[in-house]
Short mmCIF file of C-alpha atoms in Angstrom, two decimals:
data_model
loop_
_atom_site.label_atom_id
_atom_site.label_comp_id
_atom_site.label_asym_id
_atom_site.label_seq_id
_atom_site.Cartn_x
_atom_site.Cartn_y
_atom_site.Cartn_z
CA MET A 1385 0.01 -0.02 0.00
CA ALA A 1386 1.29 3.46 -0.93
CA ALA A 1387 0.20 5.20 2.22
CA GLY A 1388 1.88 2.47 4.37
CA ALA A 1389 5.04 2.93 2.40
CA GLU A 1390 4.92 6.68 3.15
CA GLU A 1391 4.46 6.06 6.89
CA ALA A 1392 7.53 3.74 6.83
CA ARG A 1393 9.56 6.40 4.97
CA ILE A 1394 8.87 8.89 7.74
CA LEU A 1395 10.49 6.58 10.37
CA ASP A 1396 13.30 5.65 7.92
CA ALA A 1397 14.22 9.22 7.56
CA TRP A 1398 14.28 9.91 11.32
CA HIS A 1399 16.42 6.81 11.97
CA ALA A 1400 18.86 8.05 9.29
CA ASN A 1401 18.96 11.65 10.45
CA ALA A 1402 18.71 11.28 14.27
CA GLN A 1403 22.24 12.66 14.77
CA ALA A 1404 21.85 15.64 12.52
CA TRP A 1405 18.54 16.46 14.18
CA GLU A 1406 20.04 16.36 17.63
CA ARG A 1407 22.65 18.85 16.51
CA ALA A 1408 20.15 21.03 14.73
CA VAL A 1409 18.06 21.35 17.87
CA ARG A 1410 21.10 21.76 20.12
CA GLU A 1411 22.44 24.54 18.04
CA GLY A 1412 19.14 26.23 17.44
CA ARG A 1413 19.38 26.03 13.77
CA ILE A 1414 15.69 26.22 12.93
CA GLU A 1415 14.95 29.93 13.03
CA SER A 1416 11.11 29.68 13.37
CA ARG A 1417 11.63 27.49 16.40
CA ARG A 1418 14.10 29.78 17.96
CA LEU A 1419 12.04 32.92 17.23
CA ALA A 1420 8.52 31.66 17.83
CA THR A 1421 7.41 28.10 18.15
CA ASP A 1422 9.61 26.75 20.95
CA GLN A 1423 8.36 29.35 23.41
CA ALA A 1424 4.79 29.03 22.12
CA ILE A 1425 4.51 25.30 22.79
CA LEU A 1426 6.08 25.82 26.26
CA ASP A 1427 3.57 28.58 27.04
CA ALA A 1428 0.73 26.53 25.74
CA VAL A 1429 1.57 23.57 27.94
CA LEU A 1430 2.38 25.60 31.06
CA ALA A 1431 -0.87 27.54 30.69
CA HIS A 1432 -2.54 24.25 31.86
CA SER A 1433 -0.39 24.18 35.02
CA PRO A 1434 0.13 20.40 34.46
CA ARG A 1435 1.50 18.19 37.17
CA THR A 1436 2.40 15.52 34.57
CA ALA A 1437 2.83 15.45 30.82
CA ILE A 1438 3.65 12.98 28.11
CA ASP A 1439 5.74 14.28 25.19
CA VAL A 1440 4.74 12.19 22.17
CA GLY A 1441 7.39 12.19 19.62
CA CYS A 1442 9.85 13.79 21.95
CA GLY A 1443 12.87 13.49 19.66
CA GLU A 1444 16.09 14.49 21.52
CA GLY A 1445 14.00 15.67 24.44
CA TRP A 1446 14.41 19.48 24.60
CA LEU A 1447 10.71 20.09 25.31
CA ALA A 1448 10.56 17.31 27.97
CA ARG A 1449 13.61 18.92 29.76
CA ALA A 1450 12.29 22.41 29.48
CA LEU A 1451 9.03 21.26 31.11
CA ALA A 1452 10.83 19.39 33.78
CA GLU A 1453 12.79 22.50 34.61
CA LYS A 1454 9.36 24.13 35.35
CA GLY A 1455 8.49 21.30 37.71
CA VAL A 1456 6.38 19.18 35.42
CA GLN A 1457 6.86 15.44 35.71
CA VAL A 1458 7.37 14.43 32.08
CA LEU A 1459 7.57 11.20 30.16
CA GLY A 1460 9.00 11.43 26.67
CA VAL A 1461 8.30 8.79 24.10
CA ASP A 1462 9.67 8.40 20.55
CA ALA A 1463 9.86 5.57 18.03
CA VAL A 1464 13.51 6.29 17.13
CA PRO A 1465 15.92 4.62 19.52
CA ALA A 1466 18.92 6.94 18.65
CA LEU A 1467 16.85 9.95 19.69
CA VAL A 1468 15.60 8.38 22.83
CA GLU A 1469 19.15 7.39 23.80
CA THR A 1470 20.27 11.00 23.23
CA ALA A 1471 17.36 12.22 25.40
CA ARG A 1472 18.15 9.76 28.17
CA ALA A 1473 21.85 10.79 28.16
CA LYS A 1474 20.76 14.38 28.75
CA GLY A 1475 18.59 13.29 31.67
CA GLY A 1476 14.92 12.54 32.13
CA ASP A 1477 12.35 9.74 31.71
CA PHE A 1478 12.19 8.55 28.10
CA ARG A 1479 10.85 5.45 26.48
CA ILE A 1480 11.02 3.97 22.94
CA LEU A 1481 7.49 3.54 21.67
CA SER A 1482 6.03 3.67 18.15
CA TYR A 1483 2.76 5.45 17.50
CA GLU A 1484 1.31 2.12 16.56
CA ALA A 1485 2.23 0.70 19.93
CA ILE A 1486 0.70 3.70 21.68
CA ALA A 1487 -2.42 3.40 19.52
CA SER A 1488 -2.76 -0.25 20.59
CA GLY A 1489 -2.57 0.53 24.27
CA ALA A 1490 1.13 -0.10 25.06
CA LEU A 1491 1.42 3.11 27.07
CA ASP A 1492 -0.57 2.54 30.21
CA GLN A 1493 -0.17 5.96 31.77
CA ARG A 1494 -2.16 9.16 32.01
CA ALA A 1495 -1.09 12.79 32.24
CA ASP A 1496 -2.60 16.24 32.57
CA VAL A 1497 -1.23 17.14 29.23
CA VAL A 1498 -0.25 15.11 26.19
CA VAL A 1499 1.90 17.24 23.90
CA CYS A 1500 2.93 16.60 20.29
CA ASN A 1501 5.35 19.17 19.07
CA PHE A 1502 5.78 18.92 15.38
CA SER A 1503 5.69 15.27 15.75
CA LEU A 1504 2.39 14.32 13.95
CA LEU A 1505 3.71 13.81 10.49
CA GLY A 1506 1.81 10.76 9.30
CA GLY A 1507 -1.59 9.91 7.96
CA ALA A 1508 -3.33 6.80 9.30
CA SER A 1509 -0.65 6.47 12.03
CA VAL A 1510 -1.62 9.86 13.39
CA ASP A 1511 -5.29 9.15 13.21
CA ALA A 1512 -4.81 5.98 15.23
CA LEU A 1513 -2.68 7.88 17.77
CA LEU A 1514 -5.34 10.62 18.15
CA VAL A 1515 -7.96 7.96 18.87
CA ALA A 1516 -5.77 6.72 21.66
CA ALA A 1517 -5.08 10.15 23.07
CA PRO A 1518 -8.15 10.44 25.36
CA ARG A 1519 -6.98 7.31 27.12
CA LEU A 1520 -3.66 9.02 27.93
CA LEU A 1521 -5.39 12.01 29.53
CA GLU A 1522 -6.31 12.58 33.13
CA PRO A 1523 -9.82 13.91 33.69
CA GLY A 1524 -9.78 17.50 32.47
CA GLY A 1525 -6.58 16.92 30.66
CA ALA A 1526 -5.65 18.43 27.30
CA LEU A 1527 -3.99 17.20 24.09
CA ILE A 1528 -1.81 19.97 22.80
CA VAL A 1529 -0.51 19.75 19.12
CA GLN A 1530 1.79 22.12 17.42
CA THR A 1531 2.14 21.70 13.64
CA LEU A 1532 2.74 23.66 10.44
CA HIS A 1533 -0.07 26.16 9.88
CA PRO A 1534 -2.04 24.58 7.03
CA ALA A 1535 -2.91 27.92 5.52
CA MET A 1536 0.76 28.84 5.41
CA ALA A 1537 2.07 25.53 3.96
CA GLY A 1538 1.69 26.05 0.21
CA GLU A 1539 -0.39 24.38 -2.41
CA PRO A 1540 -2.56 22.53 -3.00
CA TYR A 1541 -4.95 23.11 -0.08
CA ALA A 1542 -6.10 19.51 0.15
CA ASP A 1543 -5.16 16.60 2.36
CA GLY A 1544 -2.42 14.39 1.06
CA TRP A 1545 1.15 13.33 1.24
CA ARG A 1546 3.89 15.92 0.38
CA GLU A 1547 7.60 15.58 0.05
CA GLY A 1548 9.45 16.97 2.98
CA SER A 1549 12.86 18.71 3.08
CA TRP A 1550 15.52 19.52 5.77
CA VAL A 1551 16.07 23.10 4.36
CA GLY A 1552 16.74 25.50 7.21
CA CYS A 1553 17.84 22.64 9.57
CA GLY A 1554 21.58 23.04 9.01
CA GLU A 1555 24.06 20.52 7.74
CA GLY A 1556 24.47 16.78 7.89
CA PHE A 1557 21.01 15.64 6.79
CA GLY A 1558 20.37 12.87 4.25
CA GLN A 1559 17.05 11.62 2.83
CA ALA A 1560 14.05 13.75 3.78
CA ALA A 1561 10.68 12.21 4.86
CA PRO A 1562 7.32 12.77 3.31
CA TRP A 1563 4.56 14.17 5.44
CA TYR A 1564 0.82 14.21 5.42
CA PHE A 1565 -0.70 17.60 4.93
CA ARG A 1566 -4.09 18.24 6.53
CA THR A 1567 -6.30 21.34 6.07
CA LEU A 1568 -7.45 23.14 9.13
CA GLY A 1569 -10.94 21.55 8.65
CA SER A 1570 -9.32 18.10 8.50
CA TRP A 1571 -7.44 18.63 11.74
CA VAL A 1572 -10.66 19.73 13.45
CA ALA A 1573 -12.42 16.65 11.94
CA ALA A 1574 -9.55 14.42 13.06
CA PHE A 1575 -9.92 15.54 16.65
CA GLY A 1576 -13.67 15.11 16.40
CA ALA A 1577 -13.29 11.54 15.04
CA ALA A 1578 -11.07 10.78 18.08
CA GLY A 1579 -13.69 11.89 20.45
CA MET A 1580 -12.20 15.24 21.30
CA ASP A 1581 -13.29 18.78 20.99
CA LEU A 1582 -11.00 21.66 19.86
CA VAL A 1583 -11.18 24.22 22.69
CA GLN A 1584 -8.27 26.51 21.73
CA LEU A 1585 -6.39 27.40 18.54
CA VAL A 1586 -3.10 29.30 19.06
CA GLU A 1587 -1.22 31.00 16.14
CA PRO A 1588 2.23 32.02 17.15
CA LEU A 1589 3.38 34.88 14.92
CA HIS A 1590 6.78 34.97 13.30
CA PRO A 1591 8.30 38.25 14.41
CA ASP A 1592 9.69 39.00 10.97
CA THR A 1593 6.65 38.28 8.84
CA GLY A 1594 3.84 38.89 11.31
CA ARG A 1595 2.15 35.72 9.93
CA PRO A 1596 1.57 32.57 11.87
CA ALA A 1597 4.75 30.49 12.26
CA SER A 1598 2.69 27.48 13.23
CA VAL A 1599 -0.69 26.48 14.76
CA ILE A 1600 -1.24 24.96 18.14
CA PHE A 1601 -4.43 22.96 18.74
CA VAL A 1602 -5.74 22.29 22.21
CA ALA A 1603 -8.26 19.58 22.46
CA VAL A 1604 -10.08 17.88 25.29
CA ALA A 1605 -11.92 14.51 25.57
CA ARG A 1606 -15.53 15.14 24.65
CA GLN A 1607 -17.91 14.93 27.59
CA ALA A 1608 -20.46 12.20 27.34
CA GLN A 1609 -23.80 13.68 26.12
CA PRO A 1610 -26.37 13.75 28.80
CA ARG A 1611 -29.30 11.53 27.89
CA SER A 1612 -32.87 12.44 28.69
CA PRO A 1613 -34.26 9.90 31.13
CA GLY A 1614 -36.93 7.45 29.95
CA MET B 559 -15.64 55.49 21.88
CA ALA B 560 -13.80 54.51 18.71
CA ALA B 561 -15.05 50.98 18.64
CA GLY B 562 -18.63 52.12 19.17
CA ALA B 563 -18.27 54.49 16.29
CA GLU B 564 -17.02 51.65 14.04
CA GLU B 565 -19.98 49.46 15.00
CA ALA B 566 -22.32 52.43 14.05
CA ARG B 567 -20.54 52.90 10.70
CA ILE B 568 -21.28 49.25 9.80
CA LEU B 569 -25.04 49.84 10.13
CA ASP B 570 -24.85 53.24 8.44
CA ALA B 571 -23.20 51.60 5.39
CA TRP B 572 -25.80 48.94 5.13
CA HIS B 573 -28.64 51.46 5.45
CA ALA B 574 -27.05 53.41 2.67
CA ASN B 575 -26.35 50.58 0.38
CA ALA B 576 -29.29 48.24 0.94
CA GLN B 577 -30.63 48.78 -2.69
CA ALA B 578 -27.27 48.20 -4.36
CA TRP B 579 -26.70 45.10 -2.16
CA GLU B 580 -30.11 43.65 -3.18
CA ARG B 581 -29.15 44.08 -6.81
CA ALA B 582 -25.63 42.63 -6.38
CA VAL B 583 -27.07 39.54 -4.76
CA ARG B 584 -29.98 39.21 -7.28
CA GLU B 585 -27.54 39.50 -10.14
CA GLY B 586 -24.96 37.17 -8.70
CA ARG B 587 -22.28 39.85 -8.90
CA ILE B 588 -20.00 38.49 -6.22
CA GLU B 589 -17.87 35.79 -7.89
CA SER B 590 -16.76 34.00 -4.79
CA ARG B 591 -20.29 33.56 -3.64
CA ARG B 592 -21.53 32.36 -6.97
CA LEU B 593 -18.64 29.86 -7.41
CA ALA B 594 -18.16 28.62 -3.83
CA THR B 595 -19.57 30.13 -0.76
CA ASP B 596 -23.39 30.16 -1.49
CA GLN B 597 -23.53 26.50 -2.05
CA ALA B 598 -21.14 25.81 0.83
CA ILE B 599 -23.37 27.58 3.47
CA LEU B 600 -26.43 25.83 2.05
CA ASP B 601 -24.66 22.42 2.25
CA ALA B 602 -23.42 23.18 5.77
CA VAL B 603 -26.81 23.96 7.04
CA LEU B 604 -28.65 21.18 5.29
CA ALA B 605 -26.09 18.76 6.58
CA HIS B 606 -27.86 19.14 9.97
CA SER B 607 -31.24 18.25 8.55
CA PRO B 608 -32.81 21.17 10.40
CA ARG B 609 -36.50 21.46 10.89
CA THR B 610 -36.13 25.15 11.84
CA ALA B 611 -33.46 27.85 11.24
CA ILE B 612 -32.82 31.43 12.14
CA ASP B 613 -30.83 33.40 9.59
CA VAL B 614 -29.19 36.17 11.55
CA GLY B 615 -28.14 39.12 9.37
CA CYS B 616 -30.28 37.72 6.56
CA GLY B 617 -29.98 40.72 4.32
CA GLU B 618 -32.32 40.53 1.33
CA GLY B 619 -33.05 36.93 2.31
CA TRP B 620 -31.70 34.69 -0.46
CA LEU B 621 -30.40 32.06 1.98
CA ALA B 622 -33.59 31.95 3.96
CA ARG B 623 -35.52 31.42 0.75
CA ALA B 624 -33.09 28.71 -0.50
CA LEU B 625 -33.48 26.87 2.84
CA ALA B 626 -37.30 27.30 2.79
CA GLU B 627 -37.28 25.69 -0.69
CA LYS B 628 -35.62 22.68 1.03
CA GLY B 629 -38.49 22.46 3.53
CA VAL B 630 -36.73 24.25 6.38
CA GLN B 631 -38.91 26.58 8.49
CA VAL B 632 -36.83 29.75 8.44
CA LEU B 633 -36.97 33.10 10.27
CA GLY B 634 -34.66 35.74 8.83
CA VAL B 635 -33.64 38.74 11.07
CA ASP B 636 -31.73 41.82 10.02
CA ALA B 637 -31.07 45.28 11.53
CA VAL B 638 -31.59 47.08 8.29
CA PRO B 639 -35.32 47.81 7.49
CA ALA B 640 -34.87 48.31 3.77
CA LEU B 641 -33.32 44.87 3.47
CA VAL B 642 -36.04 43.15 5.57
CA GLU B 643 -38.67 44.87 3.51
CA THR B 644 -37.08 43.55 0.32
CA ALA B 645 -36.93 40.08 1.86
CA ARG B 646 -40.54 40.17 2.92
CA ALA B 647 -41.62 41.30 -0.54
CA LYS B 648 -39.94 38.16 -2.02
CA GLY B 649 -41.76 36.00 0.49
CA GLY B 650 -40.97 34.46 3.84
CA ASP B 651 -40.82 35.29 7.59
CA PHE B 652 -38.53 38.14 8.34
CA ARG B 653 -38.12 40.43 11.21
CA ILE B 654 -36.20 43.72 11.91
CA LEU B 655 -33.92 43.10 14.90
CA SER B 656 -30.57 44.57 15.77
CA TYR B 657 -27.80 42.33 17.14
CA GLU B 658 -28.04 44.44 20.28
CA ALA B 659 -31.65 43.48 20.61
CA ILE B 660 -30.98 39.76 20.04
CA ALA B 661 -28.12 39.94 22.58
CA SER B 662 -30.56 41.36 25.21
CA GLY B 663 -33.05 38.61 24.62
CA ALA B 664 -35.44 40.19 22.23
CA LEU B 665 -35.64 37.09 20.05
CA ASP B 666 -37.58 34.55 22.09
CA GLN B 667 -37.34 31.63 19.71
CA ARG B 668 -35.18 28.55 19.18
CA ALA B 669 -34.17 26.70 16.06
CA ASP B 670 -32.15 23.66 15.08
CA VAL B 671 -29.71 25.87 13.27
CA VAL B 672 -28.76 29.48 13.67
CA VAL B 673 -26.87 30.63 10.60
CA CYS B 674 -24.76 33.79 10.12
CA ASN B 675 -23.59 34.12 6.50
CA PHE B 676 -20.99 36.85 6.18
CA SER B 677 -23.02 38.79 8.58
CA LEU B 678 -20.67 38.88 11.70
CA LEU B 679 -18.85 42.09 10.88
CA GLY B 680 -18.51 43.89 14.17
CA GLY B 681 -16.46 43.54 17.27
CA ALA B 682 -18.19 43.85 20.65
CA SER B 683 -21.59 43.60 18.86
CA VAL B 684 -20.66 40.23 17.58
CA ASP B 685 -19.20 39.00 20.92
CA ALA B 686 -22.52 39.89 22.55
CA LEU B 687 -24.61 38.16 19.78
CA LEU B 688 -22.47 34.98 20.18
CA VAL B 689 -23.08 34.93 23.96
CA ALA B 690 -26.84 35.04 23.13
CA ALA B 691 -26.57 32.25 20.41
CA PRO B 692 -26.87 29.19 22.85
CA ARG B 693 -30.25 30.56 23.89
CA LEU B 694 -31.44 30.51 20.24
CA LEU B 695 -30.52 26.87 19.79
CA GLU B 696 -32.73 23.86 20.33
CA PRO B 697 -31.00 21.02 22.27
CA GLY B 698 -28.37 19.53 19.93
CA GLY B 699 -28.63 22.59 17.61
CA ALA B 700 -25.72 24.16 15.85
CA LEU B 701 -24.54 27.70 15.21
CA ILE B 702 -23.08 27.95 11.67
CA VAL B 703 -21.01 31.01 10.81
CA GLN B 704 -19.49 31.72 7.35
CA THR B 705 -16.93 34.52 7.17
CA LEU B 706 -13.78 35.54 5.39
CA HIS B 707 -11.03 33.06 5.99
CA PRO B 708 -8.65 34.84 8.35
CA ALA B 709 -5.55 33.32 6.83
CA MET B 710 -6.51 34.63 3.35
CA ALA B 711 -7.50 38.08 4.42
CA GLY B 712 -4.31 40.05 4.21
CA GLU B 713 -2.15 41.81 6.83
CA PRO B 714 -1.70 42.23 9.71
CA TYR B 715 -2.66 38.89 11.27
CA ALA B 716 -4.04 40.47 14.34
CA ASP B 717 -7.52 41.26 15.62
CA GLY B 718 -8.68 44.73 14.80
CA TRP B 719 -10.86 47.08 12.68
CA ARG B 720 -10.14 47.21 8.91
CA GLU B 721 -11.60 49.41 6.27
CA GLY B 722 -14.03 47.58 4.04
CA SER B 723 -14.76 48.03 0.32
CA TRP B 724 -17.54 47.07 -2.10
CA VAL B 725 -15.03 46.04 -4.80
CA GLY B 726 -16.30 43.14 -6.72
CA CYS B 727 -19.94 43.77 -5.83
CA GLY B 728 -20.83 45.66 -8.96
CA GLU B 729 -22.19 49.25 -9.25
CA GLY B 730 -24.28 51.65 -7.22
CA PHE B 731 -22.49 51.40 -3.91
CA GLY B 732 -21.53 54.36 -1.75
CA GLN B 733 -19.68 54.45 1.52
CA ALA B 734 -18.06 51.19 2.60
CA ALA B 735 -18.19 49.91 6.23
CA PRO B 736 -15.29 48.93 8.45
CA TRP B 737 -15.16 45.42 9.72
CA TYR B 738 -13.56 43.73 12.67
CA PHE B 739 -10.88 41.20 11.72
CA ARG B 740 -10.40 38.13 13.92
CA THR B 741 -7.69 35.57 13.62
CA LEU B 742 -8.73 31.88 13.60
CA GLY B 743 -7.57 31.65 17.16
CA SER B 744 -9.77 34.57 18.16
CA TRP B 745 -12.87 33.07 16.44
CA VAL B 746 -12.32 29.90 18.36
CA ALA B 747 -11.81 31.85 21.49
CA ALA B 748 -15.01 33.82 20.82
CA PHE B 749 -17.03 30.65 20.54
CA GLY B 750 -15.48 29.39 23.78
CA ALA B 751 -16.20 32.68 25.61
CA ALA B 752 -19.88 32.23 24.48
CA GLY B 753 -20.09 28.77 25.97
CA MET B 754 -19.78 26.99 22.67
CA ASP B 755 -17.37 24.38 21.25
CA LEU B 756 -16.19 24.36 17.69
CA VAL B 757 -17.05 21.00 16.27
CA GLN B 758 -16.45 21.49 12.60
CA LEU B 759 -14.56 23.83 10.37
CA VAL B 760 -15.30 23.77 6.66
CA GLU B 761 -13.05 25.56 4.06
CA PRO B 762 -14.88 26.00 0.71
CA LEU B 763 -12.29 26.12 -2.01
CA HIS B 764 -12.41 28.76 -4.73
CA PRO B 765 -12.34 26.63 -7.95
CA ASP B 766 -9.89 29.01 -9.71
CA THR B 767 -7.27 29.34 -6.90
CA GLY B 768 -7.74 26.10 -5.04
CA ARG B 769 -7.47 28.18 -1.89
CA PRO B 770 -10.21 28.61 0.78
CA ALA B 771 -12.83 31.15 -0.40
CA SER B 772 -14.07 31.35 3.13
CA VAL B 773 -14.34 29.51 6.42
CA ILE B 774 -17.42 27.98 7.92
CA PHE B 775 -17.46 27.44 11.69
CA VAL B 776 -19.91 24.93 13.27
CA ALA B 777 -20.33 25.42 17.00
CA VAL B 778 -22.52 23.75 19.54
CA ALA B 779 -23.52 24.74 23.09
CA ARG B 780 -21.01 23.28 25.46
CA GLN B 781 -22.25 20.46 27.66
CA ALA B 782 -22.27 21.17 31.37
CA GLN B 783 -19.12 19.60 32.86
CA PRO B 784 -20.00 16.66 35.15
CA ARG B 785 -18.92 17.49 38.75
CA SER B 786 -17.50 14.86 40.94
CA PRO B 787 -19.68 14.21 43.94
CA GLY B 788 -18.80 15.47 47.45
#
């Protein structure tokens, strides 16, 4: 299946580029992250005053460490062993887990916030992860997803796979991964299909352009609908 | 107050341009409406299979008539008497009501769908109307708002008043009205502040550009949060 092949290529690319990625993050190579989106995701998570958080697709773990510095008890999970090893070496609680494993219930833990920072890159794999998200949330907890702003991500404005690139990430990168573009409407629909409601949408502005550098979705598990008696 | 003056200018402009507007709609002068957004709002409303609807800011009433043709029992309301008179002359149930009046409870009626088609142009007046919207909805009902897509509406990407224009509406128009720009995030926040959750976001594409011609928000009254006993 074509879609399955794309999902596999995402992981292949991260396996192949884990070291270059760790360096890009450590050296602050990605301008939009340095100028806007790193602080924005930190602010979005901390606004919920979480006691606990799960960082899904944590990579080399910068966000988990930044949250831990603020007193949050964080578990970071990622499918790429080299990234998890790097994260562990820098300190903190990290686990190797694929999204498929999380979707099938392998992560038996709940947190006040589940955060996915630019880590939802796939199609069906992400849909399955989202469906599992409510089971990772404490009552009243929030799923917080930062991703490319769909309206700022070029043509065509339609769901589908796009070729990725490491442009702007610095040196040392090899093959790039494809990623699955979703329109804003499709993101809202994906949360709905997973039994969640979008309660907040944050658009961090790039200081140079004044345009959104990303979008942050905050979703909560949908309350059971009250039924009329009888 | 500056903001109050802007709100008043919106109504002034519609009073002054009611006749030109009726003609523009009748003659299908606005390309994006003809090619995309008219059908999109009809589809969005009919997807809810409503028995009843309230068309808030109905103007000369085309949408109310189109919904009535599909068997929906529609009440159209608008603050501009000349538009309501035109709407009545073409047939249907229409009432003159300002948003301020609706906000203060003057519309004692509920419907399966409350629809606002490019009719939420103000700042505080719209916030007040949204707060009143849940009281206009039958249980399970939906508020459906079509508006300019914030990400397609030019700079700056920040809430605030902008000068309007009648460009693309044909001839016979005089003074234009200002309108209050809201970011996507601010729209979601406005629904939240009004006790509603955004459950769907539709982005009708313009067939020529492939970009969103508008955005349609579908919001429902928030369920009361269950409280733990004790």
